[in-house]
XYZ file of C-alpha atoms in Angstrom:
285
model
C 76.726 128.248 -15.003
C 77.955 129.409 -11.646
C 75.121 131.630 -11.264
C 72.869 129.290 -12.545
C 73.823 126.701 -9.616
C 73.341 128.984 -6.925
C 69.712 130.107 -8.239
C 68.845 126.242 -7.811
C 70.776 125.462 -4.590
C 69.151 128.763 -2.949
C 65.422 127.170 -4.444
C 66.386 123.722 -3.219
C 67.447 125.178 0.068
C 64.327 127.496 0.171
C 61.604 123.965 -0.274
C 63.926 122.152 2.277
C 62.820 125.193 5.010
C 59.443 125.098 3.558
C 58.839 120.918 3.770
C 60.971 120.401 7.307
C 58.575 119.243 10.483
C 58.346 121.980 13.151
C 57.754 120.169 16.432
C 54.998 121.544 18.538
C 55.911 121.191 22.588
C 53.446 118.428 24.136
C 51.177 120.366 26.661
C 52.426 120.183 30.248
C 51.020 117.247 32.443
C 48.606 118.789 35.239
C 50.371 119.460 38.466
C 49.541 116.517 40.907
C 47.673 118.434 43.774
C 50.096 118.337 46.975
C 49.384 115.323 49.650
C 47.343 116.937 52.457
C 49.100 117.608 55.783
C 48.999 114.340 58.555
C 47.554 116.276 61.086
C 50.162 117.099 64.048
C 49.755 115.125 67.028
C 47.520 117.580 69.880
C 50.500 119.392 72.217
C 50.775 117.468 75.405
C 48.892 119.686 78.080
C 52.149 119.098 80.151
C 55.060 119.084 78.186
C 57.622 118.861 81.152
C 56.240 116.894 84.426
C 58.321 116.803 87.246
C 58.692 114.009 89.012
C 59.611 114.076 92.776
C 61.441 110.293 94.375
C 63.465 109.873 96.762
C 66.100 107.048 95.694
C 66.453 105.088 98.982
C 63.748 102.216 98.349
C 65.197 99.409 96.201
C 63.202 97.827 94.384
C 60.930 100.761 93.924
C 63.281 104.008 93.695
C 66.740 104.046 93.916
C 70.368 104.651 91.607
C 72.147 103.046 89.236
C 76.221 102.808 89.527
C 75.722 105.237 87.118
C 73.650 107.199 89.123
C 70.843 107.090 86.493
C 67.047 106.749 88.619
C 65.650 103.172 88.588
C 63.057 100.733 90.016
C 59.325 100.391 89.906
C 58.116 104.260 90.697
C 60.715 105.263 88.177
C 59.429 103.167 85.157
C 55.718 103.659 86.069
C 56.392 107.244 85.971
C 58.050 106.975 82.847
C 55.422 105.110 81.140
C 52.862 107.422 82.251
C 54.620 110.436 80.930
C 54.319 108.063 77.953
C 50.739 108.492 77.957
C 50.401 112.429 79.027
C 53.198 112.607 76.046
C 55.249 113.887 78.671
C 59.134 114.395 78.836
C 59.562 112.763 82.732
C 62.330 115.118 84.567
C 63.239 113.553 87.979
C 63.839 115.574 90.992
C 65.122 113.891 93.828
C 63.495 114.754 97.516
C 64.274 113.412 101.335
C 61.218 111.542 102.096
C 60.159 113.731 104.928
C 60.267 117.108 102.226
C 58.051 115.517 99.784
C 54.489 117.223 100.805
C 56.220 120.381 101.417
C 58.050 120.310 98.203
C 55.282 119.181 96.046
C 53.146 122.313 97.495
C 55.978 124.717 97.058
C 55.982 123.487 93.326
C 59.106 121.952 93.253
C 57.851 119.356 90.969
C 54.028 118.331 89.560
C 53.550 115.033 91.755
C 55.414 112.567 93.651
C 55.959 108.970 92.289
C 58.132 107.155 95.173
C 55.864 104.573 96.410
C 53.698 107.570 98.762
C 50.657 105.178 100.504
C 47.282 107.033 100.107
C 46.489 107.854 103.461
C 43.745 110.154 105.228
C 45.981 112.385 106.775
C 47.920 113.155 103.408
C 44.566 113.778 101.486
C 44.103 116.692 104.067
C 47.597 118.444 102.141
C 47.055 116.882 98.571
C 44.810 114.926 96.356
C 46.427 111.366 94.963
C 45.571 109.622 92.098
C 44.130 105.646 92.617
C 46.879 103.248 93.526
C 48.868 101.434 91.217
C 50.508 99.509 93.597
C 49.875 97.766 97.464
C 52.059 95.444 99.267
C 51.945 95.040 103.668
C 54.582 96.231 106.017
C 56.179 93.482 108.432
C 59.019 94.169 111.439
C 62.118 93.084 111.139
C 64.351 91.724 113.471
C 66.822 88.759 113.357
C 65.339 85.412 112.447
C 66.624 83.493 115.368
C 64.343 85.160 117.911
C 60.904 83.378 116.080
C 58.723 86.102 117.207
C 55.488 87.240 115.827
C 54.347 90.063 114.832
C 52.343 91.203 117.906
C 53.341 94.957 119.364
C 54.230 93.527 122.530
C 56.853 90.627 121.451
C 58.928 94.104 120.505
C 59.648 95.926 123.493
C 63.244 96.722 124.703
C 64.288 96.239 120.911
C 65.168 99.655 119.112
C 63.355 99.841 115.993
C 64.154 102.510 112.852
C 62.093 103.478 110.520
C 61.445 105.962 107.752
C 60.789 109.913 109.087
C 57.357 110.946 108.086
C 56.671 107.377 106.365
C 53.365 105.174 107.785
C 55.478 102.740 108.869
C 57.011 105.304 111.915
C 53.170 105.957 112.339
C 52.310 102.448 112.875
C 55.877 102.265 114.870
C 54.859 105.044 116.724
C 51.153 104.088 117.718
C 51.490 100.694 118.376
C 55.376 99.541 119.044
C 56.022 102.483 121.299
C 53.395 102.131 123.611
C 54.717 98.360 124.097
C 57.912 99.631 125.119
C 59.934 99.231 122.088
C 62.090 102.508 121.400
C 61.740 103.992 117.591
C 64.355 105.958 115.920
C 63.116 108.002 112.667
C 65.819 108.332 109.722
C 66.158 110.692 107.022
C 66.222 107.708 104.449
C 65.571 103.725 104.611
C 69.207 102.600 103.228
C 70.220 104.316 106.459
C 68.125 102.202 108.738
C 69.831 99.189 107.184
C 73.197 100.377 107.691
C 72.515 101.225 111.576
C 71.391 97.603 111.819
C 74.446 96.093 110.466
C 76.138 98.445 112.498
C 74.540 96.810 115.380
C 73.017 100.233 116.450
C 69.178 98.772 115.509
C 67.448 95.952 116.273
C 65.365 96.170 113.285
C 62.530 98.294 111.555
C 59.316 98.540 110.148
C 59.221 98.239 106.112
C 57.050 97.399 102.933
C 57.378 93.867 102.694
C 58.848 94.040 99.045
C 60.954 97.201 99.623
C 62.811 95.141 102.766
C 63.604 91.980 100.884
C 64.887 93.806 98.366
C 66.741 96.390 99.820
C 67.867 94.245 102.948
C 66.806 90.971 103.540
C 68.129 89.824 100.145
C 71.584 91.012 101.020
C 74.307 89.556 102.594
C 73.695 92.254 105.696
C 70.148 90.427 105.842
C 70.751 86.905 105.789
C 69.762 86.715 109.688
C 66.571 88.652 109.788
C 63.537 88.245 108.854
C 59.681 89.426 109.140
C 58.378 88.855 112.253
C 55.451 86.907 111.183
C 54.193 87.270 107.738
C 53.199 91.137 107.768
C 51.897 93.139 110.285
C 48.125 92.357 111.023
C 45.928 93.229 108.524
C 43.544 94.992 110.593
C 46.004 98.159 110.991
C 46.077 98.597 107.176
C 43.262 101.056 107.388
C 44.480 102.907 109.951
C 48.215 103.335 108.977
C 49.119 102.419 105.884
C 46.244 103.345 103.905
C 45.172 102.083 100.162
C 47.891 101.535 98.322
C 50.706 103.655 97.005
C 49.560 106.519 94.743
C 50.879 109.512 92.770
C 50.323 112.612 94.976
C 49.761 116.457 93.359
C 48.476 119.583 94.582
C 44.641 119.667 95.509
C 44.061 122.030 92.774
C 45.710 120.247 89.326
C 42.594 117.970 88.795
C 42.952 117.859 85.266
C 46.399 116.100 85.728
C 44.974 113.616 88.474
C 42.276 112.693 86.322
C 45.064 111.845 83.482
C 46.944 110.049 85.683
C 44.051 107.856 86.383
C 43.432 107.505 82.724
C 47.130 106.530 81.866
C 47.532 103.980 85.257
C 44.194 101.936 83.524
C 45.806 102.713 79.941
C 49.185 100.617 81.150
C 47.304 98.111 82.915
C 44.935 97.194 79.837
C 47.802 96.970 77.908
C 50.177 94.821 79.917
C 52.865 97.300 80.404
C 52.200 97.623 84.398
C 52.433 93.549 84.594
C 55.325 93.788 82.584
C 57.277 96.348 84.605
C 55.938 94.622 87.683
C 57.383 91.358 86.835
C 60.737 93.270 85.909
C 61.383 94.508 89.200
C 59.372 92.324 91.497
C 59.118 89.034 89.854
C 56.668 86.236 90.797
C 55.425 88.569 93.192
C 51.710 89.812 93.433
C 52.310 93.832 94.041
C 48.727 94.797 93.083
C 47.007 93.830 96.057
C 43.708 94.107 97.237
């Protein structure tokens, strides 16, 4: 009997193999074929660009507390570093250094508010402007002179070394007797003239109400006149402030060009301009 039940629970076992369901693995999904790449954005041409200012020329260029580079120059440049896909590094020069310096390649082109003249396109080539504002003399308010050369002479004028405005003090104040005293920066100037050791200067319009005029130090000078006769603009101060580089890098002038239109179509040079020189027309003619 014994043997008998383990012949049928070995058969029963055996047809319970024999009738179980072997599942068969479902066939793999096809792979989904790999997304394709974005392409990478083109390498900027000019990874680095140095940018040469000279931080004396509120609103344009000058320091924070912090000592962190601000003002007009210093956002334009930043915004067209923007555009060239640039990293801006800024290297600060003395005014009268900056032509020198930009040739020796200390830096790839000078945004500090650098008027396109004649006599500078001789040592480098410039971009167009993006900026132009007049020059005026400045002296204290309570004399109510105008802004002819000859109302100036026996006052002791300073002015910016190597900047048009000691050319136009030079060629047409001088002559009429005034005496003109260069300086290494413009925040200098101001100082001497507090001081008591100036009479006034010669400065941008917008740079001098800003920096000076604005200022307790200022509050009793004043433009002689609106701005300096408009019929020395050609022959001093030029068309408009520009970024310089050497003769050679045409490649980066032309980009320049093309980002100084790129930020005006788009409203970022009106914005910037109204940031640091509000209500103020600083396009010019």
């Amino acid at each position: 009997m014994k043997n008998l039940f383990l012949s049928l629970s070995l058969i029963g076992a055996a047809a319970l193999v024999g009738c179980s369901k072997t599942e068969t693995p479902a066939p793999a999904a096809p792979a989904e074929p790999a997304a394709a790449a974005a392409p990478a954005a083109p390498a900027s041409q000019w990874p680095e660009l140095r940018v040469a200012i000279d931080p004396t020329y509120k609103p344009f260029t000058y320091k924070t507390e912090s000592g962190e580079p601000a003002g007009f120059d210093v956002d334009v440049a930043k915004a067209l570093c923007d555009e060239l896909k640039s990293k801006c590094v800024f290297v600060e020069q003395a005014w009268d250094g900056m032509i020198p310096g930009l040739q020796a390649k200390k830096y790839d082109a000078i945004i500090s508010s650098m008027s396109i003249t004649e006599e500078r396109k001789q040592a480098v080539d410039f971009t167009g402007k993006y900026y132009n504002t007049p020059s005026c003399v400045v002296v204290k308010s309570a004399l109510n002179l105008g802004a002819e050369a000859a109302n100036f002479k026996g006052k002791k004028i300073g002015v910016l070394k190597a900047s048009t405005q000691e050319k136009y003090a030079m060629g047409e104040l001088q002559p009429a007797g005034a005496t003109i005293v260069p300086y290494d920066a413009q925040d200098q100037v101001y100082l001497d003239i507090k001081s008591g050791r100036l009479d006034g200067t010669v400065a941008d319009v917008v740079e001098v109400n800003g920096g000076f005029l604005s200022t307790p130090d200022g509050k009793d000078y004043a433009c002689a006149g609106t701005r300096i006769p408009v019929e020395f603009d050609a022959k001093y101060f030029g068309a408009g402030a520009g970024v310089a580089i050497r003769k050679e890098d045409t490649a980066l002038r032309d980009a320049l060009n093309a980002g100084i239109k790129a930020i005006r179509d788009s409203g970022k040079w009106k914005e910037l301009a109204e940031k640091h020189v509000p209500g103020v027309d600083i396009w010019g003619s």
